[in-house]
Amino acid sequence: MKRSPKPAAPQKLDIRSVAARARVSIATVSRTINHIATVDAVLAARVWKAVEELNYFPNTQARALVSGRSRLLGLIVSEITNPFFPELIQEFENVAVERGYEILISSTNYDPKKTESCVRRMLERKVDGVAIMTFGIEELLLDRFAVSDIPSVFMDLGPKRPSSTTLTVDYKQGIDEGVRHLAKLGHRKIAFISGPLRLRSAQTRKAAFLESLHAHKLTANDAWMIEGDHTLDGGRDAMHRLLALKQWPTAIMCSNDMTAIGVQHVLFEAKLTVPQDFSLIGFDDVHLAEYTIPPLTTVRMSCKDLAQAAVASLLSHLASDDTPHARSSAIPTRLIVRQTTGAPRKKAAAK
Amino acid sequence: MKRSPKPAAPQKLDIRSVAARARVSIATVSRTINHIATVDAVLAARVWKAVEELNYFPNTQARALVSGRSRLLGLIVSEITNPFFPELIQEFENVAVERGYEILISSTNYDPKKTESCVRRMLERKVDGVAIMTFGIEELLLDRFAVSDIPSVFMDLGPKRPSSTTLTVDYKQGIDEGVRHLAKLGHRKIAFISGPLRLRSAQTRKAAFLESLHAHKLTANDAWMIEGDHTLDGGRDAMHRLLALKQWPTAIMCSNDMTAIGVQHVLFEAKLTVPQDFSLIGFDDVHLAEYTIPPLTTVRMSCKDLAQAAVASLLSHLASDDTPHARSSAIPTRLIVRQTTGAPRKKAAAK
DNA sequence: CTGAAAGCGCTAACAA
DNA sequence: TTGTTAGCGCTTTCAG
């Protein structure tokens, strides 16, 4: 005799239930829901009907296990609290979800330990691809993806491997526009607050700045080359260091908008005004830049372009077995003039 | 005869390899890496050694499939571009990762379509638990988690089900402190820019404001109750509407910091100054609030507390089969006075 | 305490 | 075109 009948057996609802209800084999169900063209229309209809009625959806884990594809895309960013990244993440998510992928986000916070953990976790979850959108990273780690044969995209750098693409940002263009703009306004003494210099992209931006300075026949002053860390607090600290100097610059370029906002704050506290006392230029053009007081002149780097290029690259790798890509896109940057830049005070401007 | 030997067979590295190398059964390997106490110390040592040498880590998909536990926690937020959420996400991620969980983030952007998709995707990925940290959501969807027996935590609201916990934010406290602060400074005409009123938490905050007004014997003016949408642009639009009014308030409370920053921007453009022309109070106390010009007086809601309480609740549900919890924590809020509040102009203050 | 074996739900040969 | 079947890598009874 059977055990007492379980009260309304918690219906399992797997592919078998659907097969039974549609009176076909589980293989046919599998083919149907995977849109394999060779399924007879009549059977397919029955399957879809059963799927509908049962409210069935396939078990992702099982699918992943057998197919070896997780439909998971990793996204590693520097720090999620820098507004540039949420904007990028949003775009990335939109595109990925649209294509049926889920995204696994993780931030390194510029910490080697956390970075290592990020990479490991991505590997463990068997992401189908990974975008490393950090402003620099321990390069050794990158190769782990290539070795595991996981397609990857990087900003600025990355291993030269067939499975990895580099998205090159044209920092030069935007920064040069910024320097020219400043020079045209009459500035000769321009400071630069960089990101952490152990990060590649921070160096790249700094180099681009120095190069532009040179191109405009301006001389760099080492004392005005300050190392920041891409955060609000970092911008504040950097500006404090700048103000402690004997001789002040008349304009400041920052390697990101958060830094610039930190600078604005210090200037406000010191009762110095922008752009009268100092002209200020940021980098990234986060949405917020339009809302600072006064609104921030900044170099726009489109996170939309970046995110789309990243996902596109990853998906194209995943789509084809042959690998005719590994192109590297170039992301443009350009100056957006708002209200933090103006002519230097007469005293300083008079050469 | 065998086929031509595959060139350096891409070593599979599964639990079997480890078992072979450690000269034990796969069951023992499984037990060891799952820290089952009953494994003989000697064998365990051999297993760990093999794991080490092979650099083995278990296949998450397979594990999830057989155990029914994905070690994935869902996190649904309103919109990732509102700085409050990244701060919350970061905290949430820290705690979750520490406990061995991965997190699946998704934002609703206040869009019912997207929300539905979020919920569905979480369900499909079989998250072990989900935190709905939105400022309101279509409540019908919530029950889907309860029905699927997935533990959930909500801010402010949520179905009364044993598997779901509600984190109650004590809006009243902080908002009341804000109103009192304003009243003490001499303000009698206080406007309030709410979030989208179809969202529960927006209504709750508005109600708390109204109640405080009443408690301080101040009368509400319907014209000064503006509906915003928690964004920078929304704050800007709301303030434009306020300025279009015949009679102006002397102080403005906003239901979040982004709204307040939008307001500051409009005031700046209109050459009105804060706090001389208008006192302004935000809500959330995002890190940025300290950096606005002038720094924003705001009501702090600790996203750290929120995130920690959320993860803790989820994990406690997951840990025990019996369900002795379903407690609902209360998250405190309190006023942080900075520089956007001051006495109203004489003309207006003179009663 | 350990190992053999039975699946978890699904996809992908292979046969029919 | 469809169905049968063998696993994917792991956890977990169940014997021993």
XYZ file of C-alpha atoms (C1' of nucleotides) in Angstrom:
734
model
C 0.000 0.000 0.000
C 1.259 3.465 -0.808
C 2.232 5.967 1.801
C -0.395 8.456 2.729
C -0.816 10.561 -0.404
C 1.367 13.630 -0.177
C -0.861 16.674 0.031
C -0.777 18.196 -3.436
C 2.649 16.962 -4.423
C 4.753 20.103 -5.043
C 4.506 19.594 -8.803
C 7.983 19.418 -10.217
C 7.377 21.112 -13.474
C 10.359 19.987 -15.487
C 10.825 19.292 -19.125
C 9.161 15.919 -18.651
C 5.928 17.427 -17.430
C 5.786 19.517 -20.546
C 6.602 16.553 -22.754
C 3.870 14.499 -21.159
C 1.269 17.191 -21.501
C 2.195 17.910 -25.106
C 2.403 14.188 -25.863
C 5.879 14.408 -27.335
C 9.350 13.388 -26.191
C 11.466 15.567 -24.005
C 13.855 15.979 -26.906
C 11.137 17.614 -28.913
C 10.360 19.937 -26.075
C 14.014 20.836 -25.792
C 14.258 21.483 -29.503
C 11.129 23.553 -29.534
C 12.070 25.856 -26.729
C 15.504 26.244 -28.227
C 13.943 27.268 -31.502
C 15.446 24.512 -33.566
C 13.885 24.899 -36.981
C 13.369 21.244 -37.717
C 10.487 20.758 -35.336
C 7.133 19.985 -36.897
C 4.848 22.979 -36.569
C 2.005 20.979 -35.113
C 4.136 19.476 -32.397
C 5.772 22.768 -31.685
C 2.382 24.336 -31.193
C 1.425 21.639 -28.738
C 4.638 22.176 -26.860
C 4.218 25.912 -26.624
C 0.679 25.427 -25.457
C 1.828 23.090 -22.706
C 4.613 25.465 -21.750
C 2.090 28.246 -21.505
C -0.436 26.297 -19.508
C 2.109 24.921 -17.102
C 3.938 28.218 -16.912
C 7.114 26.324 -17.506
C 10.579 27.751 -17.846
C 13.753 25.726 -18.225
C 16.164 25.224 -15.378
C 19.104 27.454 -16.034
C 21.511 25.395 -13.977
C 20.817 22.198 -15.799
C 21.069 23.947 -19.087
C 24.352 25.491 -18.131
C 25.734 22.222 -16.865
C 25.100 20.269 -19.984
C 25.720 22.961 -22.552
C 28.740 24.431 -20.876
C 27.317 27.899 -21.437
C 26.161 29.850 -18.426
C 24.663 32.792 -20.276
C 26.354 34.893 -17.658
C 28.549 37.858 -18.529
C 31.005 39.155 -15.984
C 31.481 42.867 -15.534
C 34.352 44.035 -13.406
C 34.485 47.733 -12.572
C 36.771 49.858 -10.469
C 34.305 51.062 -7.940
C 30.605 51.084 -8.223
C 30.234 54.236 -6.164
C 31.856 56.336 -8.872
C 28.795 57.483 -10.859
C 30.494 56.767 -14.124
C 30.200 53.063 -13.516
C 26.526 52.819 -12.665
C 25.841 54.608 -15.907
C 27.998 52.107 -17.707
C 26.493 49.192 -15.840
C 22.993 50.250 -16.711
C 23.822 50.338 -20.370
C 25.660 47.063 -20.174
C 22.768 45.408 -18.416
C 20.275 46.683 -20.940
C 22.134 45.285 -23.871
C 23.041 42.027 -22.192
C 19.549 41.266 -20.931
C 18.162 42.054 -24.313
C 20.378 39.351 -25.717
C 19.393 36.885 -23.035
C 22.401 37.221 -20.785
C 22.547 37.904 -17.098
C 25.357 39.984 -15.701
C 27.568 39.404 -12.752
C 28.955 42.654 -11.433
C 31.880 43.069 -9.165
C 34.065 45.955 -8.152
C 37.755 45.857 -7.404
C 37.944 49.079 -5.411
C 41.512 49.243 -6.650
C 42.326 46.517 -4.161
C 44.488 43.647 -5.444
C 42.910 41.241 -2.970
C 39.399 42.072 -4.065
C 40.461 41.994 -7.669
C 41.813 38.525 -7.324
C 38.585 37.410 -5.699
C 36.567 38.998 -8.508
C 38.463 37.142 -11.140
C 38.237 33.887 -9.298
C 34.527 34.182 -8.745
C 33.939 34.951 -12.377
C 35.919 31.889 -13.305
C 34.036 29.729 -10.824
C 30.661 30.863 -12.065
C 31.890 30.063 -15.527
C 30.939 33.332 -17.118
C 30.694 33.085 -20.883
C 32.614 36.304 -21.247
C 33.898 39.114 -19.132
C 34.315 42.846 -19.520
C 37.025 44.450 -17.469
C 36.000 48.071 -17.333
C 38.399 49.235 -14.713
C 40.746 52.137 -14.800
C 43.638 49.780 -14.484
C 44.110 46.364 -12.992
C 46.853 43.966 -12.117
C 47.655 42.728 -15.560
C 48.710 39.302 -14.461
C 45.142 38.448 -13.625
C 43.915 39.157 -17.077
C 45.580 36.204 -18.554
C 43.546 33.895 -16.403
C 40.592 34.508 -18.638
C 42.532 33.996 -21.798
C 43.972 30.782 -20.431
C 40.508 29.562 -19.535
C 39.418 30.469 -23.016
C 36.865 32.984 -21.804
C 36.345 35.872 -24.195
C 37.201 39.185 -22.632
C 37.182 42.885 -23.399
C 39.302 45.463 -21.721
C 39.520 49.172 -21.586
C 42.855 50.402 -22.821
C 44.884 47.337 -22.118
C 44.678 43.616 -22.108
C 46.569 40.546 -23.165
C 47.217 40.087 -26.826
C 45.203 36.931 -27.199
C 42.741 35.887 -29.837
C 39.964 35.658 -27.282
C 40.421 39.158 -25.971
C 39.553 42.538 -27.377
C 40.811 45.924 -26.353
C 38.577 48.953 -26.360
C 40.845 51.872 -26.904
C 39.692 55.173 -25.538
C 40.973 58.168 -27.407
C 41.911 60.189 -24.349
C 44.173 62.360 -26.415
C 41.411 63.998 -28.375
C 39.282 65.163 -25.473
C 42.156 66.172 -23.258
C 43.717 68.097 -26.062
C 40.474 69.962 -26.661
C 40.481 70.781 -22.971
C 44.005 72.153 -22.972
C 43.385 74.134 -26.117
C 40.216 75.583 -24.626
C 42.150 76.630 -21.530
C 45.038 78.019 -23.536
C 42.710 80.018 -25.699
C 41.173 81.535 -22.580
C 44.635 82.689 -21.626
C 45.730 80.067 -19.152
C 49.402 79.275 -18.969
C 49.588 77.526 -15.645
C 47.577 74.363 -15.716
C 47.603 71.709 -13.035
C 46.566 68.115 -13.503
C 45.111 65.799 -10.903
C 45.582 62.267 -12.061
C 44.228 58.939 -10.926
C 46.402 56.473 -9.027
C 49.527 56.320 -11.142
C 50.004 52.620 -10.749
C 46.956 52.264 -12.971
C 47.575 52.205 -16.632
C 44.730 54.433 -17.702
C 45.740 57.043 -15.162
C 49.179 57.157 -16.715
C 47.699 57.306 -20.166
C 45.578 60.295 -19.303
C 48.441 62.045 -17.631
C 50.669 61.402 -20.617
C 48.003 62.748 -22.933
C 47.811 65.891 -20.835
C 51.558 66.408 -20.861
C 51.657 65.905 -24.572
C 48.914 68.455 -25.138
C 50.657 70.932 -22.924
C 53.708 70.565 -25.040
C 51.769 70.877 -28.251
C 50.424 74.186 -27.026
C 53.858 75.375 -26.059
C 53.046 75.352 -22.396
C 55.461 74.055 -19.856
C 54.554 71.509 -17.295
C 55.285 72.169 -13.667
C 55.925 69.029 -11.687
C 54.518 70.549 -8.543
C 51.205 70.907 -10.311
C 51.016 67.285 -11.299
C 49.116 65.828 -8.382
C 48.194 62.221 -7.894
C 44.593 61.670 -6.888
C 42.569 58.512 -6.703
C 39.430 59.156 -8.749
C 37.268 59.780 -5.695
C 35.591 62.815 -4.170
C 37.828 62.616 -1.152
C 40.850 62.182 -3.344
C 39.961 65.308 -5.280
C 39.579 67.222 -2.057
C 42.929 66.080 -0.744
C 44.667 66.829 -3.996
C 43.287 70.345 -4.073
C 44.423 70.920 -0.528
C 47.904 69.972 -1.575
C 47.691 72.326 -4.522
C 46.549 75.218 -2.349
C 49.443 74.616 0.009
C 51.839 75.483 -2.796
C 53.608 78.835 -3.026
C 52.591 79.354 -6.568
C 49.140 78.463 -7.787
C 48.076 77.388 -11.229
C 45.152 79.197 -12.824
C 43.438 76.137 -14.163
C 43.068 72.522 -13.137
C 42.309 69.497 -15.213
C 41.093 66.422 -13.397
C 41.219 62.890 -14.613
C 37.621 62.314 -13.664
C 34.517 64.188 -12.638
C 34.446 63.005 -9.043
C 37.876 64.470 -8.536
C 36.677 67.750 -9.995
C 33.694 67.821 -7.677
C 36.005 67.271 -4.739
C 38.067 70.192 -5.972
C 35.024 72.409 -6.297
C 34.170 71.638 -2.721
C 37.566 72.716 -1.426
C 37.415 75.896 -3.455
C 33.991 76.636 -2.053
C 35.230 76.148 1.473
C 38.224 78.360 0.792
C 35.890 81.012 -0.611
C 37.594 80.824 -3.935
C 35.352 80.938 -6.941
C 35.174 78.966 -10.138
C 35.952 79.964 -12.818
C 37.217 83.352 -11.566
C 39.960 82.031 -9.321
C 40.447 78.695 -10.977
C 39.179 77.162 -14.155
C 38.288 73.519 -13.793
C 37.822 70.659 -16.213
C 36.653 67.173 -15.369
C 36.625 63.925 -17.262
C 33.865 61.388 -18.003
C 30.872 63.692 -18.181
C 28.712 61.846 -15.726
C 25.137 63.021 -15.670
C 25.842 64.850 -12.459
C 28.402 67.104 -14.149
C 25.552 69.102 -15.580
C 24.300 69.716 -12.070
C 27.350 70.859 -10.186
C 27.581 74.476 -9.166
C 28.638 75.867 -11.439
C 28.034 73.153 -14.054
C 31.242 71.369 -14.871
C 33.174 71.720 -18.088
C 34.362 68.217 -18.795
C 35.594 65.736 -21.331
C 32.874 63.355 -22.364
C 33.617 59.676 -22.687
C 30.466 57.906 -23.719
C 29.788 55.049 -21.372
C 27.021 54.059 -23.699
C 29.477 53.525 -26.526
C 31.803 51.751 -24.188
C 29.165 49.380 -22.852
C 27.736 48.630 -26.231
C 31.106 47.986 -27.776
C 31.994 45.717 -24.877
C 28.890 43.580 -25.076
C 29.028 43.484 -28.844
C 32.581 42.249 -28.774
C 31.827 39.576 -26.236
C 28.754 38.340 -28.032
C 30.448 38.232 -31.383
C 33.107 36.039 -29.880
C 30.472 33.781 -28.480
C 28.512 33.589 -31.665
C 31.143 32.240 -33.990
C 33.578 29.417 -33.466
C 36.012 30.746 -35.955
C 37.491 33.938 -34.647
C 37.618 36.515 -37.383
C 37.329 39.436 -34.963
C 39.537 40.706 -32.166
C 39.139 44.095 -33.651
C 39.734 46.876 -31.250
C 37.259 49.698 -31.303
C 38.233 53.242 -30.500
C 36.001 55.236 -28.200
C 36.074 58.958 -28.921
C 36.161 61.681 -26.292
C 35.320 65.336 -26.635
C 35.141 68.480 -24.585
C 31.802 69.670 -23.239
C 32.101 73.304 -22.266
C 29.955 74.384 -19.364
C 30.651 76.963 -16.709
C 33.763 76.050 -14.771
C 36.128 77.490 -17.314
C 36.825 81.120 -18.018
C 39.653 83.585 -18.436
C 42.178 83.725 -15.632
C 42.155 86.769 -13.364
C 43.800 89.777 -14.950
C 46.721 89.774 -12.597
C 47.605 86.246 -13.549
C 46.635 86.566 -17.170
C 48.806 89.557 -17.867
C 51.854 87.815 -19.050
C 42.724 0.994 -32.635
C 42.373 4.297 -30.919
C 41.961 7.525 -32.751
C 45.037 9.627 -33.138
C 45.848 10.827 -29.641
C 44.331 14.241 -29.010
C 47.119 16.769 -28.582
C 47.418 17.418 -24.843
C 43.860 16.579 -23.931
C 42.422 19.750 -22.343
C 42.522 18.195 -18.874
C 39.040 18.164 -17.454
C 39.793 18.742 -13.841
C 36.610 17.593 -12.232
C 35.906 15.964 -8.912
C 37.072 12.647 -10.358
C 40.541 13.914 -11.098
C 40.862 14.997 -7.517
C 39.522 11.684 -6.246
C 41.989 9.780 -8.374
C 44.928 11.832 -7.276
C 43.969 11.631 -3.618
C 43.212 7.932 -3.960
C 39.742 8.229 -2.476
C 36.237 8.100 -3.866
C 34.539 11.119 -5.308
C 32.129 10.994 -2.408
C 34.955 11.596 -0.017
C 36.186 14.496 -2.069
C 32.727 15.958 -2.045
C 32.427 15.567 1.688
C 35.817 17.057 2.286
C 35.350 20.177 0.263
C 31.948 20.632 1.840
C 33.526 20.456 5.261
C 31.559 17.484 6.459
C 33.025 16.687 9.852
C 32.968 12.926 9.544
C 35.802 12.673 7.073
C 38.934 11.007 8.323
C 41.644 13.581 8.853
C 44.211 11.665 6.852
C 42.000 11.324 3.827
C 40.886 14.908 4.101
C 44.497 16.023 4.062
C 45.144 14.005 0.935
C 42.118 15.538 -0.702
C 43.087 19.087 0.135
C 46.555 18.435 -1.137
C 45.203 17.175 -4.424
C 42.820 20.110 -4.651
C 45.725 22.423 -4.120
C 48.009 20.776 -6.601
C 45.392 20.536 -9.273
C 44.070 23.986 -8.525
C 40.638 22.500 -8.500
C 37.408 24.291 -7.755
C 33.979 22.742 -7.942
C 31.627 23.417 -10.802
C 29.027 25.799 -9.516
C 26.407 24.773 -12.055
C 26.588 21.114 -11.206
C 26.483 21.884 -7.551
C 23.488 24.091 -7.985
C 21.701 21.548 -10.101
C 21.956 18.734 -7.674
C 21.662 20.676 -4.453
C 18.937 22.982 -5.595
C 20.838 25.901 -4.105
C 22.355 28.425 -6.456
C 24.227 30.485 -3.880
C 22.930 33.452 -5.791
C 21.184 36.324 -4.078
C 18.989 38.636 -6.114
C 19.093 42.363 -5.510
C 16.470 44.486 -7.163
C 16.910 48.232 -6.935
C 15.011 51.182 -8.330
C 17.697 52.673 -10.487
C 21.342 52.069 -10.272
C 22.200 55.574 -11.387
C 20.863 57.063 -8.168
C 24.013 57.144 -6.016
C 22.155 55.810 -3.036
C 21.914 52.412 -4.657
C 25.528 51.871 -5.608
C 26.406 52.580 -2.008
C 23.866 50.019 -0.934
C 24.967 47.540 -3.572
C 28.563 47.784 -2.524
C 27.686 46.977 1.049
C 25.376 44.203 -0.011
C 28.024 42.692 -2.222
C 30.636 42.827 0.517
C 28.507 40.961 2.983
C 27.166 38.469 0.480
C 30.535 37.592 -1.021
C 31.957 37.187 2.430
C 29.332 34.549 3.064
C 29.980 32.820 -0.217
C 27.111 34.201 -2.232
C 27.148 35.888 -5.554
C 24.722 38.671 -6.272
C 22.492 39.262 -9.234
C 21.630 42.932 -9.569
C 18.838 44.359 -11.565
C 17.146 47.722 -11.688
C 13.498 48.369 -12.349
C 13.842 52.001 -13.379
C 10.305 52.360 -12.045
C 9.146 50.575 -15.155
C 6.555 47.823 -14.677
C 7.796 45.980 -17.765
C 11.367 45.954 -16.571
C 10.241 45.038 -13.109
C 8.383 42.046 -14.364
C 11.430 40.958 -16.315
C 13.624 41.384 -13.218
C 11.415 39.169 -11.161
C 11.179 36.556 -13.824
C 14.918 36.453 -14.361
C 15.547 36.077 -10.665
C 13.118 33.214 -10.589
C 14.703 31.569 -13.604
C 18.180 31.822 -12.167
C 16.778 30.266 -9.045
C 18.173 32.789 -6.624
C 18.298 31.469 -3.091
C 16.879 34.699 -1.797
C 16.064 38.149 -3.047
C 16.200 41.641 -1.622
C 13.800 44.140 -3.092
C 15.370 47.458 -2.241
C 13.225 49.645 -4.395
C 11.336 52.729 -3.468
C 8.119 50.994 -4.357
C 7.171 48.243 -6.714
C 4.125 46.618 -8.159
C 3.086 44.616 -5.174
C 1.537 41.821 -7.168
C 4.950 40.696 -8.270
C 6.207 40.233 -4.788
C 4.089 37.260 -4.132
C 5.799 35.363 -6.899
C 8.787 34.889 -4.646
C 6.715 33.816 -1.684
C 4.843 31.353 -3.866
C 8.101 29.934 -5.152
C 9.246 29.672 -1.583
C 12.158 32.011 -2.110
C 13.070 34.026 0.970
C 12.752 37.732 0.411
C 13.294 41.028 2.164
C 11.626 44.252 1.309
C 11.966 47.842 2.204
C 8.809 49.153 3.815
C 6.377 46.732 2.359
C 6.006 43.161 1.306
C 3.650 40.244 1.498
C 2.857 38.872 4.898
C 4.382 35.484 4.345
C 6.620 33.405 6.534
C 9.385 33.484 3.961
C 9.495 37.240 3.670
C 10.803 39.929 5.946
C 10.087 43.609 5.925
C 12.758 46.169 6.719
C 10.931 49.126 8.107
C 12.601 52.455 7.669
C 11.733 54.964 10.313
C 11.183 57.874 7.956
C 9.186 59.678 10.611
C 12.143 60.293 12.887
C 14.472 61.902 10.376
C 11.821 63.884 8.585
C 10.498 65.154 11.856
C 13.966 66.288 12.857
C 14.155 68.089 9.557
C 10.868 69.891 10.001
C 11.727 70.797 13.581
C 15.082 72.153 12.472
C 13.398 74.285 9.841
C 10.685 75.458 12.235
C 13.264 76.424 14.814
C 15.060 78.506 12.207
C 11.821 80.363 11.682
C 10.420 78.720 8.584
C 6.664 78.561 8.279
C 6.309 77.859 4.596
C 7.819 74.547 3.751
C 7.458 72.788 0.432
C 7.947 69.091 -0.146
C 9.087 67.411 -3.315
C 8.074 63.794 -3.180
C 8.958 60.768 -5.229
C 6.488 59.266 -7.696
C 3.335 58.989 -5.633
C 2.319 55.646 -7.031
C 5.229 54.243 -5.066
C 4.541 53.257 -1.538
C 7.674 54.667 0.035
C 7.105 58.004 -1.659
C 3.698 58.177 -0.058
C 5.095 57.143 3.275
C 7.660 59.914 3.237
C 5.110 62.448 2.176
C 2.751 61.331 4.906
C 5.540 61.578 7.452
C 6.236 65.101 6.304
C 2.604 66.130 6.545
C 2.358 64.636 9.974
C 5.435 66.489 11.164
C 4.122 69.724 9.771
C 1.004 69.209 11.773
C 2.920 68.323 14.900
C 4.740 71.614 14.614
C 1.530 73.522 14.090
C 2.435 74.396 10.563
C -0.108 74.232 7.795
C 0.476 72.403 4.617
C -0.076 74.146 1.334
C -1.148 71.821 -1.421
C 0.533 73.940 -4.047
C 3.836 73.303 -2.333
C 3.477 69.565 -2.397
C 5.195 68.714 -5.635
C 5.585 65.297 -7.156
C 9.086 64.538 -8.325
C 10.631 61.281 -9.431
C 13.788 60.884 -7.363
C 16.069 62.009 -10.171
C 18.207 65.073 -10.824
C 16.022 66.051 -13.723
C 12.913 65.485 -11.659
C 14.213 67.782 -8.950
C 14.943 70.435 -11.529
C 11.482 70.186 -13.038
C 9.817 70.249 -9.657
C 11.690 73.363 -8.651
C 10.717 75.078 -11.869
C 7.118 74.389 -11.036
C 7.616 75.771 -7.568
C 9.208 78.956 -8.873
C 6.303 79.448 -11.218
C 4.002 79.837 -8.248
C 2.723 83.223 -7.041
C 3.756 82.570 -3.519
C 7.006 80.883 -2.684
C 7.851 78.747 0.293
C 10.978 79.587 2.269
C 12.187 76.044 2.667
C 12.050 72.866 0.659
C 12.334 69.300 1.790
C 13.105 66.709 -0.834
C 12.435 63.038 -0.647
C 15.935 62.236 -1.779
C 19.304 63.847 -2.344
C 19.265 63.715 -6.120
C 16.094 65.752 -6.115
C 17.727 68.282 -3.826
C 20.733 68.570 -6.101
C 18.414 69.192 -9.024
C 16.785 71.935 -6.976
C 20.130 73.510 -6.120
C 20.931 73.652 -9.784
C 17.753 75.526 -10.641
C 18.326 77.948 -7.819
C 21.856 78.553 -9.034
C 20.622 79.252 -12.534
C 17.959 81.590 -11.176
C 20.641 83.385 -9.161
C 18.869 82.523 -5.961
C 21.044 81.457 -3.091
C 20.864 78.664 -0.598
C 20.197 78.978 2.276
C 19.460 82.737 2.061
C 16.597 82.515 -0.408
C 15.590 78.950 0.250
C 16.553 76.420 2.841
C 16.909 72.946 1.464
C 16.907 69.482 2.977
C 17.569 66.241 1.168
C 17.077 62.631 2.088
C 19.431 59.595 2.017
C 22.719 61.303 2.781
C 24.632 59.925 -0.138
C 28.353 60.538 0.050
C 27.977 63.263 -2.503
C 25.737 65.299 -0.189
C 28.819 66.393 1.665
C 30.217 67.782 -1.568
C 27.408 69.828 -2.995
C 27.742 73.569 -2.964
C 26.848 74.407 -0.351
C 26.984 71.026 1.383
C 23.533 69.571 1.739
C 21.620 69.285 4.971
C 19.907 65.948 4.686
C 18.278 63.052 6.457
C 20.587 60.118 6.743
C 19.324 56.643 6.046
C 22.152 54.215 6.494
C 22.457 52.051 3.439
C 24.992 50.063 5.350
C 22.423 49.120 7.959
C 19.928 48.432 5.256
C 22.200 46.169 3.271
C 23.439 44.303 6.274
C 19.976 43.757 7.652
C 18.821 42.540 4.269
C 21.569 39.998 3.800
C 21.326 38.878 7.396
C 17.633 38.253 7.072
C 18.049 36.309 3.862
C 20.848 34.173 5.181
C 19.082 33.381 8.418
C 16.167 32.115 6.415
C 18.461 29.982 4.367
C 20.306 28.589 7.340
C 17.435 27.085 9.249
C 14.646 24.887 7.995
C 12.346 25.820 10.794
C 11.382 29.450 10.447
C 11.589 31.132 13.816
C 12.373 34.533 12.326
C 10.434 36.819 10.031
C 11.310 39.590 12.380
C 11.188 43.004 10.864
C 14.078 45.308 11.643
C 13.652 49.039 11.881
C 16.202 51.235 10.161
C 16.674 54.586 11.885
C 17.036 57.912 10.108
C 18.386 61.157 11.438
C 19.072 64.691 10.341
C 22.566 65.710 9.308
C 22.817 69.471 9.400
C 25.163 70.998 6.866
C 24.914 74.278 5.060
C 21.743 74.403 3.010
C 19.551 75.395 5.909
C 19.395 78.762 7.618
C 16.941 81.385 8.783
C 14.520 82.679 6.164
C 15.001 86.201 4.824
C 13.740 88.848 7.229
C 10.884 89.933 5.036
C 9.498 86.427 4.983
C 10.439 85.600 8.533
C 8.646 88.547 10.045
C 5.354 86.994 10.822
C 33.777 6.398 8.050
C 33.907 5.291 3.126
C 32.456 4.045 -1.548
C 29.038 2.727 -5.154
C 25.347 4.307 -7.426
C 21.301 7.003 -8.335
C 19.891 10.909 -10.066
C 19.354 16.764 -10.403
C 16.972 18.799 -15.466
C 18.623 19.353 -19.537
C 21.100 18.936 -24.388
C 23.039 16.431 -28.090
C 24.423 12.456 -30.351
C 22.546 8.584 -32.488
C 18.843 5.628 -34.275
C 14.680 4.940 -36.150
C 11.515 14.809 -38.265
C 11.193 12.386 -33.754
C 12.431 9.612 -29.794
C 15.902 7.063 -27.003
C 19.743 7.457 -24.400
C 24.021 8.861 -22.530
C 26.026 11.878 -19.895
C 27.297 17.262 -17.889
C 29.824 17.385 -12.470
C 28.212 17.043 -8.390
C 25.577 15.639 -3.819
C 23.478 12.274 -1.269
C 21.229 8.153 0.079
C 22.386 3.521 1.168
C 25.240 -0.450 1.976
C 29.326 -2.025 3.657
